[in-house]
Each structure stands twice: as structure tokens, then as C-alpha cells.
């Protein structure tokens, strides 16, 4: 059958996540390995029969595996604020009074804090740790919720894309730095933990930190993306900061992140590498608890620099000095991969809708987004 350039698929990511080779899947589905290879590469558009057969074998809907990539169209809209000429900006749109209005996603409009609707009201009646919750909503909604902990605002973006694609899916994102997110996962509080911790001894990310505290659960690492991490500075970089050594200048003041965060860990590693004592960096003990808080401190003029990611600098109109390519991974208890809300949430990782959003932020590499990095077994 002639390939259709508009047809996209998520077959490879789902197959690998279930631990199946192309040959395994072909045998179970009753097709050739070449068919599976052709479908995954986009060289072959499967018939309805084969698509249904593959979905049944993989325990998902056809829509989880295949979708039509709609051609982008251009529309005219009125921006709510002045925008620079010829500079691409992320926008939201709304139809207001017969006009199409564009809302530039800049600064806090890009990374907004919202009041979250509650599922009910709870209280504790005994001395144990359990509480009673009076539900205000359907229990079905709770069963369709996937919980994730992490520090990057990209998690909320991913959640929005997933909820648009799967209207019954609900994503609950709670903020936690890398170490806290991993601990919450292993305590059974969330389905997924996001982390970006770097080990200079092995020149690798995340795996060694998981192995250090993993006890009795097998986990899977799936890549969300690689991002450019470095110094966020004032617009135009008036202090002309070029590298970590410049932070030892007594005229430079920084803002730092809390212990357990990937940004704090990277700063300490780079200072140690440059043989600069922490006490030589003005502002080292000024602590905030998020990437956005770092950007706010710099944008307000209170400090000159701080460690964060390029996407945050771009959103706040700040300068950026790249220092490191960080790997942001998702840690998942392997047993959770059988749960439908988790499967739906992960399916979006292979979708162009999400990749386009990540790339537009700046400083994101999505070449391995959705791919399994490794499986880690607990210590014997």
C-alpha cells in the first residue's frame, strides 16, 4: 500500500515500553516483521484490519497508535500586547466578540500559577494517618487521574496536551525538585517522577541516584527531553558573564536553588570543577525553590544571575549563557505501565503536538523523547 505522509504513529514507543521486539509483535499480531518495521518508520500505512489487530495486541485504542497529522493553517489574530517584529512567540487564541484574540505566552503568562479545583473536602477523625474525604465529584474522574511530581513547568504543558487528546484523562502535577520527586515516587505518592540529576563521576544523568535509594521496586526510565542549562542573566548580559568563573566576581550576585534540585547540583559541580569555594560566590545562600522563581529574581533586578534552563530565560525575555546539556527523565514504577491513565499520558510523548510545543520553547532536544533509557531493578 502506498504510504500516506499525513499518517503518524506511536507504535515503536508503545512496543518498546511493553518489552516487545519487532519480531515478537509481528508474531503475536500475525503479520511480518517487515510490516512492523515499515509501519514504525512511516514507510507503510496499515490497513484498518492490521491497525485494529495491533491495537488489540498492545491493549490500547487505534487512536493511541495512529493519527493524522493535520496541515498547519495560518489565521489572523489581534495580539493583546505589542510583540517584536518577526520574532516567533508561543500564543494562545480565543474568539472574543467575533474577533480572534492572541495572548502571547511570555513571563508569568507562560508559566502561570492557577487555583486548582478540588475533588472534595477531607479531615482526620482518628490518630492514624488516614483522612475522610467527602467527594464533590465522580470517583471515575479519580480513577482516570495520573499523578506526576517534578520541577519543570514543561510537565504542565505536557499535561495540557495529553488532556486535550484524551478528554477523560486528568493529570495532577505537583511541584518537587528531582530528589523530592524520586522520593515521592518510591513512597507510592505519584505514578511518575521527573528528574535531572547529573553525576560527574560517571558523566551520566539520573541512573546512579535512583540505584542509591531503590529498594524493592523495578522502575523504568523514559526520556522527556534534553535541555540547555546554564546562567540566566539580565537582558543583553550587561555584566558580560561567560562562564562559571565569572561568578567569583564580588560585584556579581546570584540566586541559588534548594538542596536536592538539579540546578543546585549543577552549580556546585561547576564551582568544584573550577576550584571556586561556595563562599566566594555572592548570593550562594540566597535560595528559591523553582526555575520560575530564579527568573523572577533576575527580571526584577535583585540579582545578576542564576542557574536555570534556556526555555525559562526565553519566556521572561532574559539573557542566557549555556553551560551544560541536561537530560530530563521520567521515572516510573514498572507495574504502573499497565494502568490506562499512565499509558495514555505516556502515549503523548511520541506525538508531534507535544514535540512542537517543546521545540518552540527553545533549548529543547526531543530526539529521544518517549524512548526508554533503561530499566533498573532493586538491589538484592
Short mmCIF file of C-alpha atoms in Angstrom, two decimals:
data_model
loop_
_atom_site.label_atom_id
_atom_site.label_comp_id
_atom_site.label_asym_id
_atom_site.label_seq_id
_atom_site.Cartn_x
_atom_site.Cartn_y
_atom_site.Cartn_z
CA UNK A 1 0.00 0.00 0.00
CA UNK A 2 1.26 3.47 -0.83
CA UNK A 3 2.49 5.32 2.29
CA UNK A 4 0.45 8.32 3.43
CA UNK A 5 2.66 11.18 4.53
CA UNK A 6 -0.07 12.54 6.84
CA UNK A 7 -0.31 9.34 8.90
CA UNK A 8 1.75 9.33 12.11
CA UNK A 9 2.17 6.56 14.65
CA UNK A 10 3.34 5.82 18.17
CA UNK A 11 3.89 2.10 17.61
CA UNK A 12 7.61 1.92 18.40
CA UNK A 13 7.39 3.70 21.76
CA UNK A 14 4.48 1.56 22.96
CA UNK A 15 6.07 -1.67 21.69
CA UNK A 16 9.39 -0.99 23.42
CA UNK A 17 7.69 0.10 26.62
CA UNK A 18 5.95 -3.30 26.72
CA UNK A 19 9.26 -5.09 26.19
CA UNK A 20 8.43 -6.45 22.72
CA UNK A 21 10.80 -6.74 19.77
CA UNK A 22 9.52 -6.16 16.24
CA UNK A 23 9.59 -9.92 15.71
CA UNK A 24 7.63 -10.54 18.93
CA UNK A 25 4.91 -8.08 17.94
CA UNK A 26 4.77 -9.41 14.37
CA UNK A 27 4.27 -12.98 15.58
CA UNK A 28 1.51 -12.09 18.04
CA UNK A 29 -0.29 -9.84 15.54
CA UNK A 30 0.03 -12.32 12.67
CA UNK A 31 1.99 -10.04 10.34
CA UNK A 32 5.56 -9.96 9.07
CA UNK A 33 8.41 -8.23 10.88
CA UNK A 34 8.88 -6.11 7.75
CA UNK A 35 5.32 -4.85 8.19
CA UNK A 36 6.03 -3.72 11.75
CA UNK A 37 9.28 -2.07 10.63
CA UNK A 38 7.53 -0.32 7.74
CA UNK A 39 4.73 0.98 9.91
CA UNK A 40 7.11 2.30 12.59
CA UNK A 41 9.27 4.09 10.05
CA UNK A 42 6.27 5.62 8.30
CA UNK A 43 7.01 3.79 5.04
CA UNK A 44 3.84 1.69 5.23
CA UNK A 45 0.27 2.78 6.02
CA UNK A 46 -1.50 -0.23 7.55
CA UNK A 47 -4.97 -1.36 6.57
CA UNK A 48 -7.81 -0.94 9.05
CA UNK A 49 -7.59 -4.66 9.82
CA UNK A 50 -3.89 -4.52 10.72
CA UNK A 51 -4.36 -1.31 12.72
CA UNK A 52 -7.15 -2.89 14.76
CA UNK A 53 -5.13 -6.06 15.25
CA UNK A 54 -2.09 -4.12 16.50
CA UNK A 55 -4.21 -2.07 18.90
CA UNK A 56 -5.81 -5.22 20.32
CA UNK A 57 -2.44 -6.92 20.81
CA UNK A 58 -0.98 -3.86 22.56
CA UNK A 59 -4.05 -3.33 24.73
CA UNK A 60 -4.86 0.16 23.52
CA UNK A 61 -7.12 2.08 21.14
CA UNK A 62 -6.30 2.58 17.47
CA UNK A 63 -6.16 6.32 18.21
CA UNK A 64 -3.33 5.63 20.69
CA UNK A 65 -1.27 4.18 17.83
CA UNK A 66 -2.20 6.22 14.76
CA UNK A 67 -3.32 9.74 13.99
CA UNK A 68 -3.46 12.08 11.02
CA UNK A 69 -1.04 14.97 11.16
CA UNK A 70 -3.18 17.90 10.14
CA UNK A 71 -1.64 20.51 7.92
CA UNK A 72 -0.96 23.73 9.80
CA UNK A 73 -3.09 26.66 8.70
CA UNK A 74 -2.45 30.35 9.26
CA UNK A 75 -5.04 32.67 10.81
CA UNK A 76 -5.05 36.36 11.60
CA UNK A 77 -5.47 37.44 15.21
CA UNK A 78 -5.16 40.58 17.30
CA UNK A 79 -2.43 40.43 20.00
CA UNK A 80 -3.19 41.67 23.50
CA UNK A 81 0.21 43.40 23.73
CA UNK A 82 2.90 44.71 21.43
CA UNK A 83 5.10 41.95 20.05
CA UNK A 84 8.54 42.28 18.42
CA UNK A 85 8.63 42.26 14.63
CA UNK A 86 9.39 38.85 13.07
CA UNK A 87 10.06 37.17 16.45
CA UNK A 88 8.26 33.86 16.89
CA UNK A 89 6.31 33.68 20.16
CA UNK A 90 4.12 30.99 21.65
CA UNK A 91 0.46 32.08 21.64
CA UNK A 92 -2.93 31.05 22.92
CA UNK A 93 -6.02 32.05 20.97
CA UNK A 94 -9.64 32.80 21.81
CA UNK A 95 -12.65 34.00 19.84
CA UNK A 96 -13.92 37.13 21.61
CA UNK A 97 -16.80 39.18 20.23
CA UNK A 98 -16.29 37.83 16.74
CA UNK A 99 -12.57 38.62 16.75
CA UNK A 100 -9.67 36.17 17.08
CA UNK A 101 -7.51 37.32 20.01
CA UNK A 102 -3.88 36.19 20.53
CA UNK A 103 -2.38 36.01 24.02
CA UNK A 104 1.47 35.93 23.92
CA UNK A 105 2.82 33.35 26.36
CA UNK A 106 5.54 35.47 27.96
CA UNK A 107 6.80 35.70 31.53
CA UNK A 108 4.23 34.59 34.08
CA UNK A 109 1.64 34.15 31.34
CA UNK A 110 3.81 31.29 30.06
CA UNK A 111 4.28 29.69 33.48
CA UNK A 112 1.12 30.61 35.35
CA UNK A 113 0.09 29.56 38.87
CA UNK A 114 -3.59 28.59 38.92
CA UNK A 115 -6.14 27.75 41.60
CA UNK A 116 -6.78 24.02 41.31
CA UNK A 117 -10.38 22.73 41.68
CA UNK A 118 -10.72 20.17 44.49
CA UNK A 119 -12.27 16.71 44.29
CA UNK A 120 -13.68 17.04 47.78
CA UNK A 121 -13.15 18.05 51.38
CA UNK A 122 -11.18 15.91 53.80
CA UNK A 123 -10.50 15.62 57.51
CA UNK A 124 -8.88 13.24 60.01
CA UNK A 125 -11.04 11.57 62.65
CA UNK A 126 -8.53 9.24 64.32
CA UNK A 127 -4.89 9.30 65.41
CA UNK A 128 -3.66 7.32 62.41
CA UNK A 129 -2.58 8.91 59.14
CA UNK A 130 -5.84 8.32 57.26
CA UNK A 131 -8.38 11.01 56.44
CA UNK A 132 -12.02 11.05 55.39
CA UNK A 133 -12.78 12.81 52.12
CA UNK A 134 -16.26 13.92 51.17
CA UNK A 135 -16.26 13.78 47.39
CA UNK A 136 -17.67 16.60 45.36
CA UNK A 137 -17.02 14.84 42.05
CA UNK A 138 -17.26 11.41 40.45
CA UNK A 139 -14.98 8.60 41.54
CA UNK A 140 -14.46 7.81 37.84
CA UNK A 141 -12.50 11.04 37.46
CA UNK A 142 -10.17 9.97 40.26
CA UNK A 143 -9.58 6.63 38.55
CA UNK A 144 -8.71 8.46 35.33
CA UNK A 145 -6.05 10.62 37.01
CA UNK A 146 -2.31 10.22 36.59
CA UNK A 147 -0.11 11.90 39.22
CA UNK A 148 3.34 13.27 38.43
CA UNK A 149 5.92 15.14 40.51
CA UNK A 150 8.74 17.25 39.08
CA UNK A 151 10.20 20.72 38.84
CA UNK A 152 9.99 21.70 35.18
CA UNK A 153 6.99 23.76 34.04
CA UNK A 154 7.09 21.64 30.88
CA UNK A 155 5.23 18.96 32.86
CA UNK A 156 2.15 21.20 32.96
CA UNK A 157 2.46 21.77 29.21
CA UNK A 158 2.66 18.02 28.61
CA UNK A 159 -0.39 17.55 30.84
CA UNK A 160 -2.43 20.07 28.87
CA UNK A 161 -1.61 18.40 25.54
CA UNK A 162 -2.48 14.96 26.95
CA UNK A 163 -5.78 16.14 28.42
CA UNK A 164 -6.75 17.69 25.08
CA UNK A 165 -6.02 14.43 23.25
CA UNK A 166 -7.71 12.23 25.88
CA UNK A 167 -10.73 14.19 27.19
CA UNK A 168 -11.33 11.72 30.05
CA UNK A 169 -7.72 11.85 31.25
CA UNK A 170 -6.77 14.11 34.14
CA UNK A 171 -3.21 14.94 35.13
CA UNK A 172 -2.30 16.09 38.61
CA UNK A 173 1.13 17.76 38.63
CA UNK A 174 2.75 18.60 41.95
CA UNK A 175 5.96 20.62 42.17
CA UNK A 176 9.02 18.84 43.58
CA UNK A 177 12.73 19.04 42.86
CA UNK A 178 14.44 15.99 41.39
CA UNK A 179 15.32 14.31 44.67
CA UNK A 180 11.94 15.01 46.25
CA UNK A 181 10.11 13.75 43.17
CA UNK A 182 12.01 10.46 43.22
CA UNK A 183 11.36 10.00 46.95
CA UNK A 184 7.65 10.67 46.43
CA UNK A 185 7.51 8.06 43.68
CA UNK A 186 9.15 5.44 45.88
CA UNK A 187 6.77 6.30 48.72
CA UNK A 188 3.89 5.50 46.38
CA UNK A 189 2.55 9.06 46.23
CA UNK A 190 2.79 9.56 42.44
CA UNK A 191 2.88 7.48 39.26
CA UNK A 192 5.78 9.36 37.68
CA UNK A 193 8.76 11.37 38.93
CA UNK A 194 10.67 13.83 36.76
CA UNK A 195 14.37 14.36 37.45
CA UNK A 196 17.58 15.82 36.02
CA UNK A 197 20.46 14.99 38.35
CA UNK A 198 23.98 14.82 36.93
CA UNK A 199 26.74 12.51 38.20
CA UNK A 200 30.14 13.94 37.14
CA UNK A 201 31.95 10.74 38.17
CA UNK A 202 30.10 8.69 35.55
CA UNK A 203 29.23 11.60 33.24
CA UNK A 204 25.63 10.40 33.26
CA UNK A 205 22.23 11.53 34.47
CA UNK A 206 19.77 10.11 36.98
CA UNK A 207 20.55 6.36 36.96
CA UNK A 208 23.10 6.32 39.81
CA UNK A 209 20.84 8.41 42.05
CA UNK A 210 17.95 6.01 41.54
CA UNK A 211 20.12 2.98 42.26
CA UNK A 212 21.28 4.55 45.52
CA UNK A 213 17.79 4.61 47.05
CA UNK A 214 15.83 1.99 45.08
CA UNK A 215 14.80 -0.84 47.42
CA UNK A 216 12.03 -3.21 46.35
CA UNK A 217 10.53 -1.87 43.12
CA UNK A 218 11.59 -2.14 39.48
CA UNK A 219 11.49 1.19 37.66
CA UNK A 220 11.66 2.31 34.05
CA UNK A 221 13.35 5.50 32.83
CA UNK A 222 11.75 7.25 29.85
CA UNK A 223 13.27 10.37 28.33
CA UNK A 224 11.25 13.59 28.27
CA UNK A 225 13.95 15.61 26.57
CA UNK A 226 17.39 17.17 26.74
CA UNK A 227 17.60 20.83 27.63
CA UNK A 228 20.22 23.53 27.66
CA UNK A 229 21.01 24.54 31.23
CA UNK A 230 23.19 27.47 32.23
CA UNK A 231 23.22 31.01 33.59
CA UNK A 232 20.15 33.18 33.23
CA UNK A 233 21.32 36.80 33.15
CA UNK A 234 19.93 40.30 32.69
CA UNK A 235 18.71 41.15 29.15
CA UNK A 236 21.70 41.75 26.91
CA UNK A 237 24.03 40.29 29.54
CA UNK A 238 25.31 43.71 30.75
CA UNK A 239 27.75 42.05 33.19
CA UNK A 240 29.22 40.07 30.26
CA UNK A 241 29.14 36.78 32.12
CA UNK A 242 30.69 33.99 30.05
CA UNK A 243 31.23 31.04 32.35
CA UNK A 244 31.06 29.84 35.94
CA UNK A 245 34.37 31.51 36.86
CA UNK A 246 32.76 34.94 36.44
CA UNK A 247 30.52 34.25 39.45
CA UNK A 248 33.54 34.70 41.74
CA UNK A 249 33.49 38.43 40.88
CA UNK A 250 32.38 40.18 44.13
CA UNK A 251 30.28 42.59 42.07
CA UNK A 252 28.10 39.72 40.80
CA UNK A 253 25.18 38.48 42.91
CA UNK A 254 23.39 35.22 42.16
CA UNK A 255 20.23 33.47 43.25
CA UNK A 256 20.53 29.76 44.11
CA UNK A 257 18.20 26.75 44.23
CA UNK A 258 17.42 24.46 47.16
CA UNK A 259 19.29 21.26 48.04
CA UNK A 260 18.05 18.30 46.01
CA UNK A 261 17.42 20.31 42.85
CA UNK A 262 19.27 19.57 39.62
CA UNK A 263 20.17 23.23 39.15
CA UNK A 264 21.79 23.48 42.59
CA UNK A 265 23.69 20.27 41.96
CA UNK A 266 24.96 21.53 38.59
CA UNK A 267 26.12 24.84 40.10
CA UNK A 268 28.03 23.06 42.86
CA UNK A 269 29.63 20.67 40.39
CA UNK A 270 30.79 23.51 38.09
CA UNK A 271 32.16 25.52 41.02
CA UNK A 272 34.04 22.50 42.34
CA UNK A 273 35.39 21.82 38.86
CA UNK A 274 36.64 25.42 38.66
CA UNK A 275 38.01 25.17 42.24
CA UNK A 276 35.88 28.08 43.39
CA UNK A 277 34.68 27.84 47.02
CA UNK A 278 30.96 28.36 47.51
CA UNK A 279 31.71 31.17 49.96
CA UNK A 280 33.39 33.12 47.15
CA UNK A 281 30.07 33.44 45.28
CA UNK A 282 27.90 36.31 46.49
CA UNK A 283 24.31 35.18 46.93
CA UNK A 284 25.12 31.45 47.08
CA UNK A 285 22.93 31.11 50.18
CA UNK A 286 20.00 33.08 48.71
CA UNK A 287 17.56 30.26 48.00
CA UNK A 288 14.42 29.98 45.86
CA UNK A 289 12.51 26.82 45.05
CA UNK A 290 11.76 26.83 41.33
CA UNK A 291 13.07 27.71 37.87
CA UNK A 292 10.44 30.42 37.57
CA UNK A 293 11.48 31.97 40.91
CA UNK A 294 15.06 32.21 39.61
CA UNK A 295 13.84 34.09 36.53
CA UNK A 296 11.68 36.41 38.61
CA UNK A 297 14.60 37.37 40.86
CA UNK A 298 16.76 38.22 37.84
CA UNK A 299 13.98 40.01 35.94
CA UNK A 300 13.30 42.18 39.00
CA UNK A 301 16.94 43.31 39.08
CA UNK A 302 17.53 41.94 42.59
CA UNK A 303 20.31 39.64 41.37
CA UNK A 304 22.51 39.30 38.31
CA UNK A 305 22.35 35.59 37.52
CA UNK A 306 21.15 32.12 38.45
CA UNK A 307 21.21 28.58 37.10
CA UNK A 308 18.16 27.52 35.09
CA UNK A 309 17.13 26.47 31.59
CA UNK A 310 17.07 28.33 28.29
CA UNK A 311 13.29 27.96 27.92
CA UNK A 312 12.73 29.93 31.13
CA UNK A 313 15.13 32.66 30.04
CA UNK A 314 13.35 32.97 26.69
CA UNK A 315 9.91 33.15 28.30
CA UNK A 316 10.99 36.00 30.60
CA UNK A 317 12.97 37.88 27.93
CA UNK A 318 16.27 37.34 29.76
CA UNK A 319 19.76 36.50 28.54
CA UNK A 320 21.21 33.01 28.69
CA UNK A 321 24.74 31.58 28.89
CA UNK A 322 24.72 27.81 28.13
CA UNK A 323 26.87 25.65 30.41
CA UNK A 324 25.53 22.10 30.27
CA UNK A 325 23.18 19.80 28.32
CA UNK A 326 20.93 18.17 30.91
CA UNK A 327 18.88 15.03 30.49
CA UNK A 328 15.37 15.14 31.93
CA UNK A 329 13.96 11.67 32.51
CA UNK A 330 10.70 10.27 33.81
CA UNK A 331 10.94 7.55 36.44
CA UNK A 332 8.01 5.13 36.59
CA UNK A 333 7.33 2.07 38.71
CA UNK A 334 7.19 -0.70 36.10
CA UNK A 335 3.86 -2.06 37.36
CA UNK A 336 2.24 1.32 36.74
CA UNK A 337 2.76 0.89 32.99
CA UNK A 338 -0.29 -1.39 32.97
CA UNK A 339 -2.61 1.39 34.14
CA UNK A 340 -4.62 3.05 31.37
CA UNK A 341 -4.23 6.70 32.52
CA UNK A 342 -0.45 6.20 32.69
CA UNK A 343 -0.42 4.60 29.24
CA UNK A 344 -2.43 7.46 27.75
CA UNK A 345 -0.20 10.08 29.35
CA UNK A 346 2.95 8.39 28.05
CA UNK A 347 1.47 7.88 24.58
CA UNK A 348 1.52 11.64 24.03
CA UNK A 349 5.34 11.64 24.36
CA UNK A 350 5.53 10.32 20.80
CA UNK A 351 3.07 12.84 19.41
CA UNK A 352 4.07 15.77 17.24
CA UNK A 353 1.67 18.01 19.16
CA UNK A 354 3.94 17.77 22.21
CA UNK A 355 7.22 17.86 20.28
CA UNK A 356 6.21 21.09 18.54
CA UNK A 357 5.40 22.68 21.89
CA UNK A 358 8.73 21.65 23.43
CA UNK A 359 10.83 22.77 20.46
CA UNK A 360 9.11 26.17 20.38
CA UNK A 361 10.23 26.83 23.97
CA UNK A 362 13.88 26.99 22.91
CA UNK A 363 16.80 24.90 24.14
CA UNK A 364 14.93 21.58 23.98
CA UNK A 365 16.13 18.48 22.11
CA UNK A 366 13.28 15.99 21.54
CA UNK A 367 15.25 13.44 19.52
CA UNK A 368 14.80 10.80 22.26
CA UNK A 369 11.54 11.98 23.80
CA UNK A 370 9.41 8.96 24.70
CA UNK A 371 12.23 6.45 24.40
CA UNK A 372 13.09 4.06 27.23
CA UNK A 373 16.53 4.87 28.62
CA UNK A 374 16.85 1.82 30.87
CA UNK A 375 15.11 -0.44 33.36
CA UNK A 376 16.52 -0.51 36.88
CA UNK A 377 15.99 -3.42 39.22
CA UNK A 378 16.16 -3.08 43.03
CA UNK A 379 19.21 -4.18 44.97
CA UNK A 380 19.29 -7.82 46.04
#
